[in-house]
């Protein structure tokens, strides 16, 4: 009987497990709306987004931005949206430029990091080259955050000291800030603007007669009086500011408001 043809031996190679890429979100923040700061925000986004897209292990899921101070979470809608998406399980890692961009309140910062750690969401700080979920991540971030807050507080105290010193000098520019009814002369002092001063007198006179601010607003617009910024429509707030501006009594009051200390700004 002829030998049967040998069947080929087939080796089955199991399929490789599908590699899941990290879903990475970008967070950027600048502290003011000045044009150069907004340019800085755009530059941050371009550079950091490119960094995410070039990493084959990462999947870019979106950018979250704020043009706000970093002292509290409650005042930053972009950051709140970012945290909500982390809670919803949409993000595996947050990519941000530095600790100061993430937040300047040390207590607030650490509370947020610990919640993200519970959710197993990593945070990568580019400047410091630290990952939250690394072995020494939280310790290093605590040290860096403490230093960042101390620097911010020191800067704040220096600014306050400078303002206090300027108010002790009678020739300080702080006492010659322009308000409606006045112009600046060549020596940076205030001089009366006759046309505007007449409008200020009318506003106070109408108010003393019992007119409401809305009625004053309508009268100014009916008389085609331009606002301090040259517009046709008078905002109610502008008229309120004129009526409550102590400079019309010949005084300048400083220190009317005071910011809370850093730890007390943590939201409850």
mmCIF file of C-alpha atoms in Angstrom:
data_model
loop_
_atom_site.group_PDB
_atom_site.id
_atom_site.type_symbol
_atom_site.label_atom_id
_atom_site.label_comp_id
_atom_site.label_asym_id
_atom_site.label_seq_id
_atom_site.Cartn_x
_atom_site.Cartn_y
_atom_site.Cartn_z
ATOM 1 C CA UNK A 1 0.000 0.000 0.000
ATOM 2 C CA UNK A 2 1.572 3.283 -1.018
ATOM 3 C CA UNK A 3 2.509 5.711 1.762
ATOM 4 C CA UNK A 4 -0.153 8.235 2.443
ATOM 5 C CA UNK A 5 0.840 11.803 1.724
ATOM 6 C CA UNK A 6 1.924 13.448 4.908
ATOM 7 C CA UNK A 7 -0.323 16.264 6.044
ATOM 8 C CA UNK A 8 1.434 19.562 6.653
ATOM 9 C CA UNK A 9 1.896 20.475 10.292
ATOM 10 C CA UNK A 10 0.130 23.744 11.013
ATOM 11 C CA UNK A 11 1.277 25.842 13.959
ATOM 12 C CA UNK A 12 -1.442 28.110 15.255
ATOM 13 C CA UNK A 13 -0.054 31.463 16.418
ATOM 14 C CA UNK A 14 -2.451 33.093 18.876
ATOM 15 C CA UNK A 15 -3.543 36.597 17.968
ATOM 16 C CA UNK A 16 -1.767 39.338 19.804
ATOM 17 C CA UNK A 17 -3.702 41.168 22.422
ATOM 18 C CA UNK A 18 -4.923 44.537 21.163
ATOM 19 C CA UNK A 19 -2.817 47.311 22.689
ATOM 20 C CA UNK A 20 -4.939 50.040 24.241
ATOM 21 C CA UNK A 21 -3.528 53.510 23.794
ATOM 22 C CA UNK A 22 -3.754 56.027 26.619
ATOM 23 C CA UNK A 23 -6.478 58.619 26.129
ATOM 24 C CA UNK A 24 -4.669 61.887 26.767
ATOM 25 C CA UNK A 25 -6.261 65.309 27.377
ATOM 26 C CA UNK A 26 -4.351 68.585 27.201
ATOM 27 C CA UNK A 27 -4.894 71.301 29.835
ATOM 28 C CA UNK A 28 -3.617 74.864 29.244
ATOM 29 C CA UNK A 29 -4.110 78.037 31.294
ATOM 30 C CA UNK A 30 -3.044 81.675 31.241
ATOM 31 C CA UNK A 31 -3.904 84.127 33.998
ATOM 32 C CA UNK A 32 -5.109 87.193 32.058
ATOM 33 C CA UNK A 33 -6.788 88.146 28.770
ATOM 34 C CA UNK A 34 -3.910 90.345 27.593
ATOM 35 C CA UNK A 35 -3.061 89.775 23.927
ATOM 36 C CA UNK A 36 0.437 88.502 24.674
ATOM 37 C CA UNK A 37 -0.995 86.056 27.237
ATOM 38 C CA UNK A 38 -3.526 84.770 24.722
ATOM 39 C CA UNK A 39 -0.669 84.332 22.250
ATOM 40 C CA UNK A 40 1.119 82.362 24.989
ATOM 41 C CA UNK A 41 -1.961 80.146 25.372
ATOM 42 C CA UNK A 42 -2.029 79.458 21.632
ATOM 43 C CA UNK A 43 1.687 78.607 21.666
ATOM 44 C CA UNK A 44 1.179 76.247 24.633
ATOM 45 C CA UNK A 45 -1.620 74.433 22.849
ATOM 46 C CA UNK A 46 0.263 74.040 19.550
ATOM 47 C CA UNK A 47 3.450 72.692 21.116
ATOM 48 C CA UNK A 48 1.849 70.352 23.639
ATOM 49 C CA UNK A 49 -0.799 69.003 21.269
ATOM 50 C CA UNK A 50 1.952 68.163 18.766
ATOM 51 C CA UNK A 51 3.814 66.330 21.542
ATOM 52 C CA UNK A 52 0.735 64.202 22.248
ATOM 53 C CA UNK A 53 0.026 63.443 18.583
ATOM 54 C CA UNK A 54 3.616 62.302 17.979
ATOM 55 C CA UNK A 55 3.474 59.664 20.724
ATOM 56 C CA UNK A 56 2.222 56.349 19.228
ATOM 57 C CA UNK A 57 1.088 55.144 22.660
ATOM 58 C CA UNK A 58 -1.207 58.132 23.214
ATOM 59 C CA UNK A 59 -4.599 59.031 21.781
ATOM 60 C CA UNK A 60 -5.429 62.752 21.837
ATOM 61 C CA UNK A 61 -8.959 63.307 23.183
ATOM 62 C CA UNK A 62 -9.191 67.103 23.436
ATOM 63 C CA UNK A 63 -7.896 70.365 24.879
ATOM 64 C CA UNK A 64 -9.280 72.135 27.937
ATOM 65 C CA UNK A 65 -8.369 75.787 28.495
ATOM 66 C CA UNK A 66 -8.865 78.609 30.991
ATOM 67 C CA UNK A 67 -8.021 82.312 30.943
ATOM 68 C CA UNK A 68 -8.225 82.624 34.717
ATOM 69 C CA UNK A 69 -6.200 82.799 37.887
ATOM 70 C CA UNK A 70 -4.990 79.417 39.149
ATOM 71 C CA UNK A 71 -5.922 80.070 42.773
ATOM 72 C CA UNK A 72 -9.211 78.165 42.809
ATOM 73 C CA UNK A 73 -10.880 75.408 40.813
ATOM 74 C CA UNK A 74 -14.349 76.958 41.103
ATOM 75 C CA UNK A 75 -13.349 79.943 38.934
ATOM 76 C CA UNK A 76 -11.999 77.777 36.077
ATOM 77 C CA UNK A 77 -14.750 76.245 33.892
ATOM 78 C CA UNK A 78 -12.249 74.513 31.602
ATOM 79 C CA UNK A 79 -10.622 72.737 34.546
ATOM 80 C CA UNK A 80 -14.010 71.762 35.990
ATOM 81 C CA UNK A 81 -15.003 70.264 32.640
ATOM 82 C CA UNK A 82 -11.708 68.351 32.535
ATOM 83 C CA UNK A 83 -12.307 66.859 36.001
ATOM 84 C CA UNK A 84 -15.894 65.939 35.083
ATOM 85 C CA UNK A 85 -14.652 63.988 32.056
ATOM 86 C CA UNK A 86 -12.093 62.232 34.257
ATOM 87 C CA UNK A 87 -14.892 61.242 36.652
ATOM 88 C CA UNK A 88 -16.869 59.941 33.645
ATOM 89 C CA UNK A 89 -13.974 57.661 32.652
ATOM 90 C CA UNK A 90 -13.207 59.453 29.378
ATOM 91 C CA UNK A 91 -9.549 60.289 30.147
ATOM 92 C CA UNK A 92 -6.542 58.164 31.158
ATOM 93 C CA UNK A 93 -3.956 60.939 31.435
ATOM 94 C CA UNK A 94 -3.801 64.745 31.609
ATOM 95 C CA UNK A 95 -0.888 66.508 29.911
ATOM 96 C CA UNK A 96 -0.046 69.994 31.199
ATOM 97 C CA UNK A 97 2.900 72.367 30.927
ATOM 98 C CA UNK A 98 3.737 72.805 34.617
ATOM 99 C CA UNK A 99 2.478 72.664 38.181
ATOM 100 C CA UNK A 100 1.759 76.415 38.166
ATOM 101 C CA UNK A 101 -0.509 75.990 35.106
ATOM 102 C CA UNK A 102 -2.449 73.256 36.935
ATOM 103 C CA UNK A 103 -3.015 75.353 40.072
ATOM 104 C CA UNK A 104 -1.345 77.657 42.611
ATOM 105 C CA UNK A 105 -3.244 76.729 45.757
ATOM 106 C CA UNK A 106 -1.223 73.949 47.378
ATOM 107 C CA UNK A 107 -4.100 72.385 49.353
ATOM 108 C CA UNK A 108 -6.509 72.594 46.410
ATOM 109 C CA UNK A 109 -3.831 71.131 44.137
ATOM 110 C CA UNK A 110 -3.164 68.099 46.354
ATOM 111 C CA UNK A 111 -6.866 67.360 46.939
ATOM 112 C CA UNK A 112 -7.370 67.296 43.158
ATOM 113 C CA UNK A 113 -4.343 65.065 42.562
ATOM 114 C CA UNK A 114 -5.472 62.543 45.159
ATOM 115 C CA UNK A 115 -8.921 62.345 43.576
ATOM 116 C CA UNK A 116 -7.340 61.784 40.159
ATOM 117 C CA UNK A 117 -5.121 59.110 41.687
ATOM 118 C CA UNK A 118 -8.226 57.343 43.047
ATOM 119 C CA UNK A 119 -9.671 57.422 39.529
ATOM 120 C CA UNK A 120 -6.348 56.035 38.203
ATOM 121 C CA UNK A 121 -5.957 59.095 35.975
ATOM 122 C CA UNK A 122 -2.301 60.043 35.500
ATOM 123 C CA UNK A 123 -1.083 63.641 35.178
ATOM 124 C CA UNK A 124 2.108 64.459 33.276
ATOM 125 C CA UNK A 125 3.815 67.777 34.082
ATOM 126 C CA UNK A 126 6.079 68.572 31.125
ATOM 127 C CA UNK A 127 8.403 71.145 32.725
ATOM 128 C CA UNK A 128 9.004 69.055 35.841
ATOM 129 C CA UNK A 129 8.969 65.734 33.900
ATOM 130 C CA UNK A 130 6.864 64.129 36.650
ATOM 131 C CA UNK A 131 4.033 61.605 36.356
ATOM 132 C CA UNK A 132 1.449 61.574 39.159
ATOM 133 C CA UNK A 133 1.200 57.758 39.101
ATOM 134 C CA UNK A 134 4.953 57.217 39.231
ATOM 135 C CA UNK A 135 6.440 55.716 42.400
ATOM 136 C CA UNK A 136 7.553 59.057 43.886
ATOM 137 C CA UNK A 137 5.098 61.201 41.931
ATOM 138 C CA UNK A 138 2.901 62.575 44.716
ATOM 139 C CA UNK A 139 5.845 63.319 47.026
ATOM 140 C CA UNK A 140 7.713 65.250 44.321
ATOM 141 C CA UNK A 141 4.576 67.100 43.286
ATOM 142 C CA UNK A 142 3.855 68.073 46.913
ATOM 143 C CA UNK A 143 7.330 69.617 47.207
ATOM 144 C CA UNK A 144 7.050 71.447 43.881
ATOM 145 C CA UNK A 145 3.536 72.709 44.697
ATOM 146 C CA UNK A 146 4.661 74.069 48.060
ATOM 147 C CA UNK A 147 7.492 75.985 46.394
ATOM 148 C CA UNK A 148 5.189 77.313 43.647
ATOM 149 C CA UNK A 149 2.660 78.610 46.191
ATOM 150 C CA UNK A 150 5.393 80.221 48.306
ATOM 151 C CA UNK A 151 6.699 82.063 45.226
ATOM 152 C CA UNK A 152 3.184 83.224 44.332
ATOM 153 C CA UNK A 153 2.507 84.468 47.880
ATOM 154 C CA UNK A 154 5.845 86.288 47.966
ATOM 155 C CA UNK A 155 5.056 88.029 44.647
ATOM 156 C CA UNK A 156 1.624 89.016 45.997
ATOM 157 C CA UNK A 157 3.125 90.522 49.152
ATOM 158 C CA UNK A 158 5.659 92.510 47.106
ATOM 159 C CA UNK A 159 2.864 93.971 44.964
ATOM 160 C CA UNK A 160 0.820 94.903 48.056
ATOM 161 C CA UNK A 161 3.873 96.546 49.641
ATOM 162 C CA UNK A 162 4.453 98.579 46.460
ATOM 163 C CA UNK A 163 0.828 99.768 46.423
ATOM 164 C CA UNK A 164 0.979 100.774 50.096
ATOM 165 C CA UNK A 165 4.170 102.728 49.480
ATOM 166 C CA UNK A 166 2.704 104.503 46.443
ATOM 167 C CA UNK A 167 -0.330 105.711 48.429
ATOM 168 C CA UNK A 168 2.001 107.380 50.962
ATOM 169 C CA UNK A 169 3.358 109.693 48.249
ATOM 170 C CA UNK A 170 1.005 112.620 47.454
ATOM 171 C CA UNK A 171 2.507 112.887 43.952
ATOM 172 C CA UNK A 172 1.849 109.227 43.193
ATOM 173 C CA UNK A 173 0.082 108.413 39.876
ATOM 174 C CA UNK A 174 -2.328 106.398 42.021
ATOM 175 C CA UNK A 175 -4.040 109.675 42.949
ATOM 176 C CA UNK A 176 -4.363 110.921 39.382
ATOM 177 C CA UNK A 177 -6.125 108.006 37.711
ATOM 178 C CA UNK A 178 -8.497 109.366 35.111
ATOM 179 C CA UNK A 179 -12.234 109.160 35.702
ATOM 180 C CA UNK A 180 -15.179 110.462 33.661
ATOM 181 C CA UNK A 181 -15.172 114.271 33.749
ATOM 182 C CA UNK A 182 -11.383 114.618 33.813
ATOM 183 C CA UNK A 183 -8.456 114.412 31.385
ATOM 184 C CA UNK A 184 -4.733 114.013 31.940
ATOM 185 C CA UNK A 185 -2.387 116.926 31.249
ATOM 186 C CA UNK A 186 1.232 116.704 30.052
ATOM 187 C CA UNK A 187 2.441 116.299 33.650
ATOM 188 C CA UNK A 188 0.087 113.304 34.077
ATOM 189 C CA UNK A 189 -2.118 115.278 36.470
ATOM 190 C CA UNK A 190 -5.907 115.570 36.223
ATOM 191 C CA UNK A 191 -7.623 118.532 34.601
ATOM 192 C CA UNK A 192 -11.339 119.188 34.253
ATOM 193 C CA UNK A 193 -13.125 118.147 31.044
ATOM 194 C CA UNK A 194 -15.906 120.753 30.923
ATOM 195 C CA UNK A 195 -18.289 118.824 28.627
ATOM 196 C CA UNK A 196 -18.010 115.590 30.621
ATOM 197 C CA UNK A 197 -18.157 117.443 33.977
ATOM 198 C CA UNK A 198 -21.549 118.900 33.001
ATOM 199 C CA UNK A 199 -22.850 115.376 32.349
ATOM 200 C CA UNK A 200 -21.573 114.209 35.751
ATOM 201 C CA UNK A 201 -23.394 117.116 37.423
ATOM 202 C CA UNK A 202 -26.592 116.231 35.535
ATOM 203 C CA UNK A 203 -26.356 112.574 36.619
ATOM 204 C CA UNK A 204 -25.994 113.542 40.294
ATOM 205 C CA UNK A 205 -28.732 116.179 39.996
ATOM 206 C CA UNK A 206 -31.193 113.709 38.411
ATOM 207 C CA UNK A 207 -30.382 111.103 41.037
ATOM 208 C CA UNK A 208 -30.990 113.612 43.865
ATOM 209 C CA UNK A 209 -34.373 114.384 42.293
ATOM 210 C CA UNK A 210 -35.281 110.735 42.747
ATOM 211 C CA UNK A 211 -34.688 109.474 39.201
ATOM 212 C CA UNK A 212 -33.907 105.789 38.872
ATOM 213 C CA UNK A 213 -30.663 104.729 37.208
ATOM 214 C CA UNK A 214 -32.669 103.226 34.333
ATOM 215 C CA UNK A 215 -34.420 106.595 33.781
ATOM 216 C CA UNK A 216 -31.031 108.389 33.846
ATOM 217 C CA UNK A 217 -29.716 105.882 31.300
ATOM 218 C CA UNK A 218 -32.656 106.518 28.945
ATOM 219 C CA UNK A 219 -32.287 110.301 29.282
ATOM 220 C CA UNK A 220 -28.555 110.214 28.461
ATOM 221 C CA UNK A 221 -29.254 108.081 25.391
ATOM 222 C CA UNK A 222 -32.115 110.360 24.313
ATOM 223 C CA UNK A 223 -29.730 113.337 24.515
ATOM 224 C CA UNK A 224 -27.162 111.424 22.395
ATOM 225 C CA UNK A 225 -24.544 111.694 25.142
ATOM 226 C CA UNK A 226 -21.675 109.240 24.412
ATOM 227 C CA UNK A 227 -20.513 106.926 27.192
ATOM 228 C CA UNK A 228 -16.989 107.266 28.689
ATOM 229 C CA UNK A 229 -15.831 104.815 25.998
ATOM 230 C CA UNK A 230 -17.649 106.659 23.193
ATOM 231 C CA UNK A 231 -20.579 104.252 22.764
ATOM 232 C CA UNK A 232 -24.255 105.118 22.283
ATOM 233 C CA UNK A 233 -25.782 102.823 24.920
ATOM 234 C CA UNK A 234 -25.092 103.573 28.587
ATOM 235 C CA UNK A 235 -24.606 100.445 30.745
ATOM 236 C CA UNK A 236 -26.399 100.701 34.089
ATOM 237 C CA UNK A 237 -23.134 99.689 35.801
ATOM 238 C CA UNK A 238 -21.338 102.728 34.337
ATOM 239 C CA UNK A 239 -23.876 105.114 35.879
ATOM 240 C CA UNK A 240 -23.688 103.228 39.207
ATOM 241 C CA UNK A 241 -19.895 103.582 39.175
ATOM 242 C CA UNK A 242 -20.134 107.339 38.590
ATOM 243 C CA UNK A 243 -22.616 107.778 41.465
ATOM 244 C CA UNK A 244 -20.462 105.739 43.878
ATOM 245 C CA UNK A 245 -17.034 107.081 42.841
ATOM 246 C CA UNK A 246 -15.511 108.845 45.861
ATOM 247 C CA UNK A 247 -13.157 110.828 43.583
ATOM 248 C CA UNK A 248 -16.028 113.245 42.854
ATOM 249 C CA UNK A 249 -15.843 114.278 46.537
ATOM 250 C CA UNK A 250 -12.099 114.932 46.197
ATOM 251 C CA UNK A 251 -10.890 111.755 47.911
ATOM 252 C CA UNK A 252 -9.257 108.481 46.841
ATOM 253 C CA UNK A 253 -9.821 105.494 49.070
ATOM 254 C CA UNK A 254 -7.440 102.516 48.973
ATOM 255 C CA UNK A 255 -7.666 99.212 50.801
ATOM 256 C CA UNK A 256 -11.463 98.941 50.443
ATOM 257 C CA UNK A 257 -11.208 95.265 49.499
ATOM 258 C CA UNK A 258 -8.925 92.500 50.684
ATOM 259 C CA UNK A 259 -8.176 89.117 49.104
ATOM 260 C CA UNK A 260 -8.422 85.999 51.214
ATOM 261 C CA UNK A 261 -5.262 84.090 52.106
ATOM 262 C CA UNK A 262 -4.352 81.175 49.859
ATOM 263 C CA UNK A 263 -5.546 78.255 52.046
ATOM 264 C CA UNK A 264 -8.913 79.941 52.720
ATOM 265 C CA UNK A 265 -9.716 80.069 49.002
ATOM 266 C CA UNK A 266 -10.130 76.283 48.801
ATOM 267 C CA UNK A 267 -13.734 75.527 47.798
ATOM 268 C CA UNK A 268 -15.821 73.593 50.365
#
